[in-house]
Amino acid sequence: MNDPQPPDVRRMTLEDKAAQLFVLRVTGADPDAAELVARYGIGGVIYFAPRSGTPDTPAALAEFAGAVQRAALARPVPIPATIGVDQEGGPVERLPPPFTEMPGAMALAAGRDTGDARDLAAVTARELRAAGFTQNYAPDADVNTDPANPVIGVRSFGADPALAARMAAAQVEGLRAGGVAATAKHFPGHGDTSVDSHTGLPVITRDRAAWERVDLPPFAAAIAAGTDAVMTGHLAVPALDPTGTPATLSHPILTGLLRHRLGFDGAIVTDALDMRGIRDGHDDERIPLLALKAGADVLLSPPNEAFPAQLAAIVRAVRDGELPEDRLDASVRRVLRLKRPLFGAPATDPDAAEAAIGTPAHRDAVRAATERTTTLVADRDAFLPLAPGPRTVLVTGPGPATTRTLADAIAERGATVNAHETGPDPAPDSIAQAVSAARGADLVIAATSHAGALRPGDGARGGQAELVKALAATGRPVVVIAVRAPYDIARFPDAPRAYLATYSTAPVALRAAVRTVFGENDPRGRLPVPIPTPGRDAAPLYPFGHGLSYRR
């Protein structure tokens, strides 16, 4: 146990106060993280899984968290560390199985069930807390209105501000109920961007009225639900700050809008400070100082090699009068308030972590919720559902795991299955091989992922669309399952006999799609976004809220 009360800021040195605002990136259960905490007194760490090798077990993570906290509490002014992670669900899950794989935001929005969003967020939080994590950098409160958005997409609850607001608030409530801090992101809204802020600075051209109508509601709802933190986006929004300064460094956006207009007095967390969207055009050493002057509190994931100089720059700025010390103290107090539940908290237990994570009850809850998200978008001539039984099926897909999961699930229903993995952007020879295999099949199941090129140069994989068209040209019935964003059918609207959206490559989502194809699950999902008609200023190909059911 540690002292259950946060320290008085007046007991802290200037260096200690500045260090508390930094959260540094660690890859894997790195023992150097505890040394960083012991040496500098940093506020915490953000965890990323190893890029290769064996994933960290829950027990190893709990031991890692324990070592970090012991180092933090051994300092002259003992303050527990924040141990954070991006565990959004869907495509952004830094902790792989045995942690329970969760549906992403757009999938949950397709299910329209705020109870699912709340309950599964609470499950995520309980598993995180068992392993020693204290903060989840979720939910994503962006409203995805650009179908070609290169970085948000299915991470968003969709294109409707009211739906996104309800779901974001529910996830905030669930995370907090499960014992971890929630972080709504990426303020003031990353959903209308054609640039990935990891690689450049997006410029959002909405006028202020449109921002108020579209982007603001989910953040306002998350704040009303009690979100502990709000993460900034590295975005230029001229309607909110005419200088074009990235929001992370913008006083009008962070202090004027988020603090004063919305009344948010929790921790403002920067998006990662090692991203190009914030580093291009700004000096690494001064970026954290500029963020503090704008109104930020927590300085997340700076380049580790730049951190010592950044820390020194903040201390120097206070001593030189550039940054008032009371401004620094205000951020430290918000950090300590964020950490209040950690004071006096018991140490992590590696054995308990193993027992609490990936339980059958958690997996059952995910399975039930996922079946409510599967969306039947198109079904020509009521082709679905199919009866199980003997038939020859070709399964194609952009990755071996996706293809194999679908093939195995279909084979369990009495079919003879030929699996043909095509790669993410099938070449002509791979398409020809699939077409040859299709001619000997009774049915083709084609998985697609980001095949819907809705404007030139958006990075979509055109080979997948050509594959679907070529398969349909054989005369065999083709059922397409979009395993990420649901927009793919815009590239081949007349090709498939049926088209389903899962919003996820997780095995539980793929199996739910197969259950739907065979009538074991009635599709209840509804599109959280419209699917546009590409290249034309016309009505959507399928509108927001569209979804078919077998209960015709």
XYZ file of C-alpha atoms in Angstrom:
552
model
C 0.000 0.000 0.000
C 1.103 3.603 -0.520
C 0.060 6.948 0.966
C -3.631 7.292 0.039
C -3.376 11.077 -0.413
C -1.752 13.004 -3.282
C 1.130 15.230 -2.160
C 0.945 18.970 -1.834
C 2.351 20.468 -5.031
C 4.355 22.860 -2.850
C 6.427 19.897 -1.626
C 7.593 19.157 -5.157
C 10.666 20.573 -6.850
C 10.296 22.369 -10.154
C 11.978 19.438 -11.910
C 9.622 16.945 -10.266
C 6.572 18.948 -11.277
C 7.661 19.203 -14.915
C 8.530 15.489 -15.067
C 5.069 14.517 -13.803
C 3.555 15.843 -17.023
C 5.475 13.457 -19.296
C 4.239 9.995 -20.293
C 6.905 8.115 -22.243
C 6.473 5.280 -24.706
C 7.668 1.755 -23.882
C 7.664 -1.241 -26.202
C 6.893 -4.481 -24.429
C 7.294 -5.086 -20.707
C 10.586 -3.209 -20.766
C 12.477 -3.229 -17.430
C 14.041 0.104 -18.470
C 10.629 1.732 -17.879
C 11.054 1.417 -14.115
C 14.530 2.926 -14.405
C 13.112 5.899 -16.349
C 10.539 6.463 -13.616
C 13.147 6.136 -10.875
C 15.609 8.470 -12.592
C 13.334 11.259 -13.794
C 10.105 10.896 -11.842
C 8.059 10.933 -15.049
C 4.298 10.821 -14.734
C 3.949 7.482 -16.445
C 4.318 5.329 -19.532
C 2.223 4.326 -22.533
C 2.581 0.683 -23.492
C 2.970 -0.687 -27.026
C 3.213 -4.408 -27.672
C 6.450 -5.830 -29.108
C 6.492 -5.727 -32.904
C 7.735 -9.295 -33.097
C 8.216 -12.253 -30.830
C 5.978 -13.598 -28.116
C 3.365 -11.139 -26.782
C 3.631 -10.226 -23.139
C 1.471 -12.426 -20.913
C -0.941 -10.899 -18.398
C 1.328 -12.056 -15.584
C 4.376 -10.435 -17.211
C 2.435 -7.209 -17.696
C 1.309 -7.229 -14.065
C 4.916 -7.732 -12.968
C 5.998 -4.889 -15.286
C 3.318 -2.593 -13.845
C 4.358 -3.517 -10.326
C 7.992 -2.654 -11.040
C 6.992 0.725 -12.510
C 4.831 1.558 -9.502
C 7.502 0.495 -6.999
C 9.971 2.808 -8.737
C 7.472 5.673 -8.657
C 6.705 5.181 -4.972
C 10.365 4.952 -4.005
C 11.056 8.537 -5.071
C 11.373 11.330 -2.488
C 7.831 12.468 -3.280
C 6.003 9.178 -3.945
C 3.413 9.502 -6.717
C 1.951 6.462 -8.523
C 2.584 6.283 -12.255
C 0.029 6.345 -15.032
C 0.320 3.145 -17.074
C -1.687 3.723 -20.233
C -2.494 1.894 -23.437
C -4.493 2.303 -26.649
C -7.036 -0.495 -26.211
C -9.873 0.897 -28.321
C -11.177 -2.406 -29.670
C -11.294 -3.320 -33.340
C -8.092 -2.517 -35.247
C -6.425 -0.660 -32.347
C -5.726 -3.168 -29.601
C -2.183 -3.099 -28.256
C -2.862 -6.120 -26.043
C -3.524 -9.276 -28.068
C -5.181 -12.474 -26.807
C -5.548 -13.753 -24.154
C -6.949 -10.246 -23.610
C -10.514 -10.340 -24.900
C -10.756 -9.003 -28.462
C -13.425 -6.313 -28.513
C -15.569 -4.956 -31.332
C -14.371 -1.567 -32.507
C -16.351 1.650 -32.324
C -18.013 1.436 -35.741
C -19.084 -2.151 -35.112
C -20.684 -1.197 -31.812
C -22.407 1.717 -33.488
C -23.817 -0.664 -36.098
C -25.392 -2.593 -33.230
C -26.917 0.654 -31.880
C -26.802 -0.770 -28.330
C -25.334 1.624 -25.782
C -25.591 -1.160 -23.216
C -23.140 -3.242 -25.254
C -20.802 -0.258 -25.574
C -20.900 0.374 -21.834
C -20.646 -3.263 -20.743
C -17.798 -4.195 -23.087
C -15.872 -1.073 -22.129
C -16.216 -2.144 -18.502
C -14.878 -5.602 -19.408
C -11.924 -3.999 -21.172
C -11.273 -1.834 -18.129
C -11.393 -4.726 -15.679
C -8.917 -6.697 -17.767
C -6.631 -3.679 -18.082
C -6.784 -2.981 -14.366
C -5.995 -6.606 -13.541
C -2.786 -6.286 -15.565
C -1.844 -2.997 -13.893
C -2.991 -0.488 -16.502
C -4.548 2.683 -15.134
C -5.668 4.597 -18.238
C -7.138 3.685 -21.601
C -6.665 6.163 -24.443
C -10.224 5.571 -25.608
C -12.947 6.113 -26.709
C -12.489 7.642 -30.154
C -15.029 10.471 -30.263
C -14.324 11.479 -33.873
C -17.257 11.655 -36.298
C -16.033 9.928 -39.466
C -17.541 11.907 -42.351
C -14.751 11.258 -44.870
C -15.100 7.713 -46.277
C -11.455 7.820 -47.342
C -10.153 8.928 -43.943
C -6.751 7.208 -43.756
C -6.426 6.972 -39.974
C -9.864 6.965 -38.281
C -12.475 5.008 -40.277
C -13.820 2.103 -38.223
C -12.203 3.555 -35.077
C -15.075 6.067 -35.105
C -18.672 5.436 -34.076
C -19.669 6.652 -37.520
C -20.965 9.687 -39.376
C -23.914 10.665 -37.187
C -23.037 13.077 -34.341
C -25.944 12.007 -32.121
C -25.128 8.302 -32.425
C -21.424 8.946 -31.838
C -22.285 11.042 -28.780
C -24.419 8.318 -27.204
C -21.841 5.607 -27.819
C -18.849 7.684 -26.670
C -20.631 8.592 -23.436
C -21.507 4.931 -22.836
C -17.888 3.847 -23.288
C -16.655 6.564 -20.936
C -19.092 5.300 -18.315
C -18.022 1.690 -18.840
C -14.290 2.371 -18.659
C -14.659 4.391 -15.483
C -16.925 1.778 -13.906
C -14.266 -0.842 -14.665
C -11.580 1.121 -12.860
C -9.489 2.851 -15.533
C -9.384 6.467 -16.670
C -11.164 7.213 -19.947
C -9.732 9.510 -22.618
C -11.966 10.946 -25.361
C -10.006 11.675 -28.546
C -8.967 13.452 -30.856
C -10.227 16.960 -30.010
C -11.471 18.978 -31.864
C -12.251 16.077 -34.227
C -10.244 13.934 -36.673
C -13.138 12.525 -38.699
C -12.993 14.788 -41.753
C -9.347 14.358 -42.669
C -7.638 13.067 -45.775
C -4.185 13.174 -44.134
C -2.939 10.819 -41.423
C -1.551 12.975 -38.602
C 1.135 10.352 -38.033
C 2.646 11.424 -41.357
C 1.569 15.063 -41.832
C -0.653 17.852 -40.590
C -4.319 17.526 -41.621
C -6.192 20.753 -42.314
C -9.931 20.609 -41.613
C -11.929 23.035 -43.732
C -15.303 22.892 -41.961
C -16.741 26.239 -40.964
C -17.429 26.834 -37.296
C -21.153 26.128 -37.557
C -20.442 22.752 -39.153
C -17.891 21.938 -36.443
C -20.449 22.766 -33.761
C -23.043 20.576 -35.449
C -20.864 17.595 -36.402
C -17.670 17.304 -34.372
C -18.568 18.831 -31.051
C -21.457 16.617 -29.782
C -19.454 13.443 -28.965
C -16.850 15.413 -27.013
C -19.527 17.330 -25.140
C -21.272 14.039 -24.325
C -18.018 12.407 -23.178
C -17.325 15.358 -20.890
C -20.857 15.218 -19.495
C -20.341 11.481 -18.850
C -17.267 12.279 -16.749
C -14.350 11.484 -19.051
C -11.132 11.777 -17.073
C -9.123 13.121 -19.986
C -9.468 14.524 -23.485
C -6.753 13.892 -26.065
C -5.856 16.554 -28.593
C -5.537 16.001 -32.322
C -2.606 17.234 -34.371
C -5.006 19.082 -36.677
C -5.211 22.571 -38.118
C -8.774 23.920 -37.991
C -8.754 27.474 -39.393
C -12.397 28.031 -38.408
C -11.376 27.545 -34.751
C -7.896 29.087 -34.911
C -7.263 31.244 -37.995
C -3.485 30.973 -37.549
C -3.596 27.337 -38.663
C -1.703 26.248 -35.533
C -2.167 22.532 -34.771
C -4.845 22.077 -32.118
C -2.294 20.532 -29.748
C -0.473 23.874 -29.701
C -3.492 26.158 -30.045
C -4.543 28.308 -27.077
C -7.875 29.251 -28.725
C -8.759 25.563 -29.182
C -7.486 24.015 -25.949
C -8.052 26.858 -23.509
C -10.677 28.901 -25.323
C -12.895 26.035 -26.483
C -12.134 22.966 -24.398
C -11.506 24.662 -21.051
C -13.687 27.762 -21.168
C -16.456 26.986 -23.636
C -16.971 23.304 -22.714
C -15.957 23.718 -19.089
C -13.631 20.710 -19.093
C -11.360 20.740 -16.055
C -9.894 17.248 -16.396
C -6.531 16.380 -17.926
C -5.875 17.502 -21.496
C -3.542 14.908 -23.017
C -1.620 15.588 -26.196
C -1.677 13.038 -28.961
C 1.731 11.410 -29.345
C 4.420 14.060 -29.690
C 6.557 11.827 -31.898
C 4.065 12.156 -34.807
C 4.946 14.139 -37.938
C 1.710 16.129 -37.699
C 3.143 18.024 -34.735
C 6.886 17.785 -35.388
C 6.880 19.216 -38.927
C 7.471 22.944 -38.599
C 8.205 22.880 -34.868
C 11.353 22.348 -32.853
C 11.234 19.081 -30.880
C 12.710 20.721 -27.783
C 9.971 23.372 -27.578
C 6.895 21.339 -28.589
C 5.969 20.248 -25.022
C 6.407 23.812 -23.749
C 4.185 25.162 -26.535
C 1.558 22.532 -25.718
C 1.561 23.578 -22.052
C 1.218 27.234 -23.017
C -1.762 26.289 -25.193
C -3.466 24.537 -22.261
C -2.353 20.891 -22.367
C -1.495 19.016 -19.172
C -0.079 15.611 -20.142
C 2.728 15.387 -22.691
C 2.307 12.003 -24.319
C 4.947 9.954 -26.081
C 7.585 12.482 -27.105
C 10.592 11.080 -28.969
C 12.407 9.358 -26.122
C 15.743 10.766 -27.224
C 14.339 14.325 -27.063
C 12.720 13.971 -23.647
C 15.651 15.119 -21.426
C 16.034 18.333 -23.429
C 12.267 18.885 -23.428
C 12.124 18.483 -19.657
C 14.982 20.932 -19.239
C 13.279 23.412 -21.592
C 10.137 23.490 -19.429
C 12.141 24.008 -16.244
C 14.143 26.760 -17.939
C 10.980 28.446 -19.233
C 9.549 28.622 -15.715
C 12.783 30.008 -14.267
C 13.030 32.567 -17.074
C 9.424 33.666 -16.649
C 8.228 32.426 -20.050
C 5.866 29.914 -18.385
C 4.305 31.043 -15.093
C 4.853 28.512 -12.336
C 1.192 28.657 -11.370
C 0.355 27.511 -14.913
C 2.664 24.517 -14.423
C 1.130 23.857 -11.003
C -2.385 23.808 -12.489
C -1.384 20.991 -14.822
C 0.348 19.074 -12.038
C -2.795 19.289 -9.914
C -4.882 17.885 -12.786
C -2.412 15.033 -13.172
C -2.589 14.297 -9.459
C -6.390 14.383 -9.624
C -6.261 11.920 -12.529
C -4.115 9.658 -10.366
C -6.160 10.035 -7.184
C -7.641 6.487 -7.423
C -4.100 5.068 -7.566
C -3.023 6.451 -4.188
C -3.404 3.661 -1.665
C -4.297 1.120 -4.358
C -3.060 -2.463 -3.839
C -0.210 -3.836 -5.882
C -0.914 -5.888 -8.994
C -1.102 -9.659 -8.618
C 0.305 -11.638 -11.586
C -1.686 -14.779 -10.728
C -4.912 -12.815 -10.417
C -4.188 -11.126 -13.760
C -3.967 -14.470 -15.542
C -7.283 -15.558 -14.040
C -9.146 -12.292 -14.791
C -8.278 -11.870 -18.472
C -9.958 -13.535 -21.444
C -12.487 -15.401 -19.320
C -15.287 -17.452 -20.924
C -17.832 -14.944 -19.612
C -15.993 -12.073 -21.299
C -15.746 -13.954 -24.597
C -19.433 -14.866 -24.428
C -20.369 -11.221 -23.916
C -18.318 -10.224 -26.948
C -19.807 -13.008 -29.063
C -23.355 -11.934 -28.268
C -22.637 -8.250 -28.902
C -20.784 -8.974 -32.149
C -23.730 -10.844 -33.618
C -25.802 -7.708 -33.077
C -23.318 -5.684 -35.151
C -23.189 -7.786 -38.341
C -24.807 -5.764 -41.139
C -26.437 -7.228 -44.233
C -26.124 -4.383 -46.715
C -27.224 -6.071 -49.967
C -29.021 -9.337 -50.734
C -30.186 -9.638 -54.352
C -33.195 -11.870 -54.882
C -33.154 -12.857 -51.198
C -30.133 -15.076 -51.831
C -29.415 -15.375 -48.105
C -29.642 -17.166 -45.798
C -28.137 -20.373 -47.134
C -28.936 -23.806 -45.781
C -25.934 -25.701 -44.391
C -24.943 -28.829 -46.240
C -22.674 -30.215 -48.933
C -21.440 -27.693 -51.490
C -18.098 -26.594 -52.884
C -17.047 -23.139 -51.706
C -14.140 -20.928 -52.721
C -13.040 -18.512 -49.991
C -10.762 -15.629 -50.957
C -9.406 -12.913 -48.754
C -6.654 -10.335 -48.293
C -4.846 -12.152 -45.484
C -4.184 -15.745 -44.436
C -5.762 -15.400 -40.979
C -8.995 -13.931 -42.346
C -9.228 -16.462 -45.161
C -8.508 -19.440 -42.925
C -10.996 -18.364 -40.228
C -13.790 -17.981 -42.788
C -12.877 -21.252 -44.510
C -12.868 -23.220 -41.273
C -16.226 -21.792 -40.173
C -17.818 -22.638 -43.538
C -16.350 -26.147 -43.542
C -17.980 -26.754 -40.148
C -21.314 -26.384 -41.953
C -20.749 -29.285 -44.300
C -19.022 -27.576 -47.228
C -15.907 -28.555 -49.115
C -13.786 -25.409 -49.000
C -10.919 -24.209 -51.165
C -9.132 -21.251 -49.524
C -7.214 -18.827 -51.761
C -5.382 -16.016 -49.982
C -4.935 -13.155 -52.437
C -2.884 -10.576 -50.571
C -4.053 -7.041 -49.783
C -3.919 -5.874 -53.423
C -4.315 -8.904 -55.695
C -2.092 -9.019 -58.765
C -3.496 -10.244 -62.114
C -2.019 -13.727 -61.696
C -3.615 -14.119 -58.256
C -6.964 -12.958 -59.666
C -6.642 -15.467 -62.515
C -5.975 -18.298 -60.055
C -9.021 -17.346 -57.984
C -11.221 -17.163 -61.089
C -10.061 -20.619 -62.166
C -10.909 -22.009 -58.732
C -14.290 -20.251 -58.743
C -15.390 -22.027 -61.914
C -15.375 -25.300 -60.004
C -17.253 -23.934 -56.979
C -20.920 -23.678 -56.131
C -20.385 -20.517 -54.094
C -17.703 -17.858 -53.647
C -17.122 -16.025 -50.361
C -14.811 -13.034 -50.882
C -13.473 -11.016 -47.971
C -12.424 -7.447 -48.753
C -10.597 -4.818 -46.734
C -10.352 -1.173 -47.795
C -11.241 -1.920 -51.410
C -13.483 1.129 -51.817
C -11.424 3.782 -53.629
C -13.803 6.731 -53.321
C -11.476 9.329 -54.766
C -8.187 9.206 -56.699
C -5.120 8.546 -54.615
C -6.861 7.510 -51.406
C -4.761 4.387 -51.064
C -7.549 1.837 -51.530
C -6.589 -1.531 -52.936
C -7.998 -1.603 -56.453
C -7.032 -5.229 -57.017
C -9.656 -6.377 -54.530
C -12.421 -4.685 -56.529
C -11.121 -6.220 -59.751
C -11.071 -9.622 -58.067
C -14.725 -9.360 -56.976
C -15.816 -8.283 -60.456
C -13.861 -11.118 -62.081
C -15.324 -13.675 -59.678
C -18.856 -12.445 -60.403
C -18.188 -12.680 -64.134
C -17.799 -16.458 -63.775
C -21.543 -16.680 -63.114
C -20.994 -18.193 -59.692
C -22.841 -16.485 -56.813
C -20.472 -14.217 -54.894
C -21.026 -13.190 -51.278
C -18.703 -10.379 -50.197
C -17.802 -9.794 -46.545
C -16.202 -6.386 -45.913
C -13.964 -6.958 -42.922
C -13.039 -3.337 -42.207
C -14.928 -0.209 -43.295
C -18.241 -0.940 -45.060
C -17.563 1.272 -48.093
C -16.090 -1.443 -50.344
C -19.292 -2.171 -52.269
C -19.049 1.298 -53.814
C -16.380 -0.154 -56.120
C -18.447 -3.140 -57.293
C -22.115 -2.302 -56.583
C -23.607 -4.848 -58.997
C -21.160 -7.726 -58.548
C -22.091 -9.544 -55.316
C -25.294 -11.473 -54.737
C -24.980 -10.453 -51.098
C -22.775 -8.061 -49.161
C -22.141 -8.031 -45.414
C -20.085 -5.727 -43.207
C -18.287 -6.919 -40.070
C -16.163 -3.777 -39.391
C -13.482 -6.113 -38.036
C -11.069 -8.920 -38.885
C -11.375 -10.428 -35.402
C -12.225 -14.142 -35.548
C -15.385 -13.576 -33.498
C -16.620 -11.079 -36.114
C -15.790 -13.370 -39.033
C -17.568 -16.288 -37.411
C -20.596 -14.078 -36.773
C -20.650 -13.247 -40.479
C -20.622 -16.931 -41.400
C -23.403 -17.612 -38.920
C -25.357 -14.849 -40.608
C -24.748 -16.268 -44.092
C -26.182 -19.590 -42.944
C -29.156 -18.108 -41.131
C -27.994 -18.929 -37.607
C -27.902 -15.222 -36.798
C -30.480 -12.726 -38.002
C -28.583 -9.609 -39.148
C -29.480 -6.668 -36.947
C -26.670 -4.216 -37.652
C -27.420 -0.933 -39.380
C -24.914 1.214 -41.226
C -23.332 3.851 -38.948
C -22.189 5.708 -42.086
C -23.657 6.257 -45.544
C -21.965 4.430 -48.402
C -21.510 7.084 -51.077
C -21.921 6.723 -54.797
C -18.324 7.262 -55.966
C -17.474 9.966 -58.446
C -20.922 11.542 -58.470
C -22.706 14.174 -56.452
C -25.682 11.922 -55.899
C -27.700 10.217 -53.223
C -25.785 7.604 -51.233
C -25.570 4.123 -52.630
C -26.803 3.009 -49.189
C -27.905 5.577 -46.587
C -26.989 5.882 -42.943
C -29.153 3.476 -40.957
C -29.612 0.981 -43.795
C -29.543 -2.705 -42.927
C -31.475 -5.774 -44.063
C -32.993 -8.510 -41.929
C -34.173 -12.034 -42.659
C -37.437 -11.139 -40.958
C -38.812 -9.937 -44.264
